[in-house]
Amino acid sequence: MIDPKYRTDDHYDDDLSMPPSSPSSINSTINSTIELVNKNLAKRYAAEKRFQVYGILSIAFGLFCLLLLFTDIISKGIGAFTIHYVQLEVTFDESVLDINDSSDAMQLALADYQGVVREALKKRFPTVTHRPERRRLYSLVSNGATYHLQDLVQEDLSLLGQTRTLWVLLDDDVDTYLKSREDRSGPFIGRLKSEQIEWIESLYKEGEIESRFNRWFFTSGDSREPEMAGIRGAFIGSLLTLLVTLALSFPVGVAAAVYLEEYAPRNRWTDLIEVNINNLAAVPSIIFGLLGVAIFINFFSMPRSLPLVGGLVLTLMTLPTIIISSRAAIKAVPPSIREAALGIGASKMQMILHHVLPLAMPGMLTGAIIGMAQALGETAPLLMIGMVAFVVDIPTGITDPATVLPVQIFLWADSPERAFTERTSAAIMVLLAFLIIMNTLAVWLRKRLERRW
Amino acid sequence: MAFSSNVRGNNVRGNNVRGNNARDSSLRSNNTRGNNGLRNKNVLSQALQGGINDYGRDQRSETEVIREIDTVGVPLLDTAKMSMRGVDVFYGEKQAIVDVTMDIGKNEVIAMIGPSGCGKSTILRCLNRMNDTIDHCRVEGGLFLEGQDIYDPKMDVVPLRARVGMVFQKPNPFPKSIYDNVAYGPRIHGLVSRRIELDEIVELSLRKAGLWDEVKDRLDGPGTGLSGGQQQRLCIARTIAVSPEVILMDEPCSALDPIATARIEELIAELSQNFTIAIVTHSMQQAARVSHRTAYFHLGKLIEVNDTEKVFTNPDHQLTEAYITGRIG
Ligand SMILES: Nc1ncnc2c1ncn2[C@@H]1O[C@H](COP(=O)(O)OP(=O)(O)OP(=O)(O)O)[C@@H](O)[C@H]1O
Ligand SMILES: [Mg+2]
């Protein structure tokens, strides 16, 4: 692509071919110099243009890939934020529910809420009498609907014996079918039978099916039923793990960096430490997982799947990053500031605390955020320490079993149901949003700290 | 001499009376040294005929010749504030200061001049142990502040640096407010307990540094937002806020324009009433204008210390003369 005559060494050859100057010909030399400069000028500008174009092309390529990624993920995942409900006339019949004493909490918890939903479906489609057909009819509605009914009854006992018009959650197959109804390639039928599709269509035509915001996705933990599966458990798990990581790795990393930069003598030992830190930053993360298993789980016999253990492992992983960037930030503090502080009698610690750390803080924070972002997206080491378990309950502390967002994505991506594919992309969107918020926070924090002129 | 007319007349001479007395009474055992100096001066003077770098006839390097020269002039004083005795400074293997012996008198302004790389900054930084921050720097010999050994292992550098303050070549205010810049020293040394007292110190220091009128309305503004000259005066105010006994200045005006330089020179003259000042400068006019005594260094060796007027009109050593007349530089 580059014309050989534009090669830089040719330029120099041109320059060198300038006529040798003698005092008598000094004017002509100046003129010919200008001529030569002018002659080369066009080439130089062309080279500069090309240089800029390469840069713009690279950026455009990057943006294009990013756009592709985002459109793919968003188009796949956007559906997970809505879910279809069906309108049913539900009668809270005590005999169907099998409740005879409404003050007995046990009875309320174990009551047959599915039964009343089935009764309602039977009532809506009275022509369906055949047993296997009935079972297919019942399977249109999600099992999750029962939790909703249970909550309603427990909140308001006067509902018993009454009839209410309720919106009941549909099964994930039905939901997927309804979402793909308008697709050019035809609706996704999956395991649905033709009579089921007829029922769905008739409900849809009557306006008894509605698409609503999918609050399950944000409020529940993992589930075998895609329509009930949510990211809340994984999100909280990620948050707790990151908190542990940040709380451990930032102070430890900064302390190590300060010692190495300001106090440590330069000798073979510190050289060795420095080389090792740099190497650790390049070690594949799964190794840290193995280390975590060996130290925390086998040696200290901590239980598996805890955000605490996850945080400890990720601390090991992010420490090198934080130490390296903190050292760079500390090194970048101008020596004149240190001298100024020492020159009026500040002790070394005062110099560090009053001047070096405040000036290095933005850089150290950047490093910490990069480390945290890495930790947030990390999967492999967490698989090693068992954070890949199927956890339904939402963790409430760092010692509750939990999973994290990337692992959740990994788990869902592995599931065959199409509804999980949708949720995988949606979870990726949440993860990206989490990252973007974190980075924005970091940039804002840095700006604020840097604003101290 | 080109600079003799620049020496400030009676004032400087008047201040120098003390120096002259000192010379009379403090020649001490220096006679032999003086003779040695003269002998070497003759060796060098031959060399000087053919240009300062031509030591070929002697078969020795310039450094070796310089090493054997003895300091001429009046290095020792009766009223010494700080003294150096046989000071050698090494950066790793390289010797930057060779056997320097001299005194800095109380309330005097001493200028240190010499070609670039001759060790002026190095010797200055020894006086408040700023060289401690350089790992491979080693200081030998005796340095004393009022008879106290500065390099004594028991000596605490924090109070030492409070007593011997330093102003650097490049203005280096902290990235904090003007007020906080000046207040920093008194705060860390716990000189004051109440805000009012601190305010007083800040105002007084800024006034002494001749900066008060320019910044009194924006004490909360950034110190780095001032002009170069103002920043340097802020640094001086910051230094004098802890009331040091000695102020070391390393080319304080090299980054400043002539007007700002003149302000700082005036300031040095005023400060010399209360403080002892050692100033390194590349401007011989400046040395002549502000100092009482001048020390000339060459390749790490102290060649001559004398009253400023004498150094610039009738130096004792040919190397000094070569330098001030522009033959070395
Ligand atoms: N940190 C250091 N490490 C090694 N050598 C140094 C260091 N600082 C100074 N030197 C050397 O010591 C000698 C004296 O340096 P110094 O800075 O004292 O010179 P100077 O007289 O102040 O020069 P200038 O007028 O250019 O500031 C020089 O040869 C220099 O190369
Ligand atoms: Mg210097």
mmCIF file of C-alpha atoms in Angstrom, chain A residues 222 233-245 289 293 297 303-314 375-376 378-392 395 397-411:
data_model
loop_
_atom_site.group_PDB
_atom_site.id
_atom_site.type_symbol
_atom_site.label_atom_id
_atom_site.label_comp_id
_atom_site.label_asym_id
_atom_site.label_seq_id
_atom_site.Cartn_x
_atom_site.Cartn_y
_atom_site.Cartn_z
ATOM 1 C CA ASP A 222 -32.014 -18.891 39.759
ATOM 2 C CA GLY A 233 -29.164 -13.888 43.422
ATOM 3 C CA ALA A 234 -26.207 -13.665 41.081
ATOM 4 C CA PHE A 235 -26.214 -9.864 41.194
ATOM 5 C CA ILE A 236 -26.111 -9.751 44.985
ATOM 6 C CA GLY A 237 -23.513 -12.510 44.906
ATOM 7 C CA SER A 238 -21.364 -10.445 42.551
ATOM 8 C CA LEU A 239 -21.814 -7.366 44.715
ATOM 9 C CA LEU A 240 -20.817 -9.187 47.901
ATOM 10 C CA THR A 241 -17.842 -10.839 46.234
ATOM 11 C CA LEU A 242 -16.665 -7.509 44.833
ATOM 12 C CA LEU A 243 -17.061 -5.841 48.211
ATOM 13 C CA VAL A 244 -14.837 -8.461 49.797
ATOM 14 C CA THR A 245 -12.343 -8.091 46.946
ATOM 15 C CA GLY A 289 -8.821 -20.624 41.563
ATOM 16 C CA VAL A 293 -9.097 -24.312 46.610
ATOM 17 C CA ILE A 297 -11.032 -24.674 51.091
ATOM 18 C CA PRO A 303 -17.170 -24.067 52.797
ATOM 19 C CA ARG A 304 -17.511 -23.838 49.029
ATOM 20 C CA SER A 305 -19.581 -21.345 47.035
ATOM 21 C CA LEU A 306 -19.200 -18.452 49.494
ATOM 22 C CA PRO A 307 -18.765 -14.848 48.326
ATOM 23 C CA LEU A 308 -16.159 -14.610 51.090
ATOM 24 C CA VAL A 309 -14.000 -17.295 49.487
ATOM 25 C CA GLY A 310 -14.715 -15.912 46.018
ATOM 26 C CA GLY A 311 -13.635 -12.476 47.212
ATOM 27 C CA LEU A 312 -10.435 -13.885 48.698
ATOM 28 C CA VAL A 313 -9.558 -15.641 45.457
ATOM 29 C CA LEU A 314 -10.315 -12.565 43.382
ATOM 30 C CA ALA A 375 -12.847 -9.413 39.026
ATOM 31 C CA LEU A 376 -16.468 -8.717 38.109
ATOM 32 C CA GLU A 378 -14.054 -13.400 36.161
ATOM 33 C CA THR A 379 -15.545 -16.881 35.911
ATOM 34 C CA ALA A 380 -12.835 -19.514 35.865
ATOM 35 C CA PRO A 381 -11.398 -19.187 39.396
ATOM 36 C CA LEU A 382 -14.903 -19.046 40.836
ATOM 37 C CA LEU A 383 -15.843 -22.280 39.116
ATOM 38 C CA MET A 384 -12.923 -23.874 40.924
ATOM 39 C CA ILE A 385 -14.206 -22.873 44.349
ATOM 40 C CA GLY A 386 -17.726 -24.068 43.646
ATOM 41 C CA MET A 387 -19.556 -20.828 42.961
ATOM 42 C CA VAL A 388 -21.086 -22.634 40.011
ATOM 43 C CA ALA A 389 -23.653 -24.334 42.252
ATOM 44 C CA PHE A 390 -27.367 -24.003 41.561
ATOM 45 C CA VAL A 391 -28.398 -21.450 44.179
ATOM 46 C CA VAL A 392 -32.058 -20.490 44.413
ATOM 47 C CA PRO A 395 -27.634 -14.460 49.551
ATOM 48 C CA GLY A 397 -24.256 -12.067 53.566
ATOM 49 C CA ILE A 398 -20.779 -13.029 52.524
ATOM 50 C CA THR A 399 -21.163 -16.428 54.189
ATOM 51 C CA ASP A 400 -24.303 -17.480 52.280
ATOM 52 C CA PRO A 401 -23.797 -19.723 49.276
ATOM 53 C CA ALA A 402 -24.050 -17.651 46.129
ATOM 54 C CA THR A 403 -23.155 -17.477 42.512
ATOM 55 C CA VAL A 404 -22.034 -14.461 40.480
ATOM 56 C CA LEU A 405 -23.243 -12.831 37.282
ATOM 57 C CA PRO A 406 -20.713 -14.268 34.832
ATOM 58 C CA VAL A 407 -21.154 -17.747 36.279
ATOM 59 C CA GLN A 408 -24.934 -17.334 36.029
ATOM 60 C CA ILE A 409 -24.503 -16.356 32.400
ATOM 61 C CA PHE A 410 -22.348 -19.417 31.889
ATOM 62 C CA LEU A 411 -24.986 -21.644 33.505
#
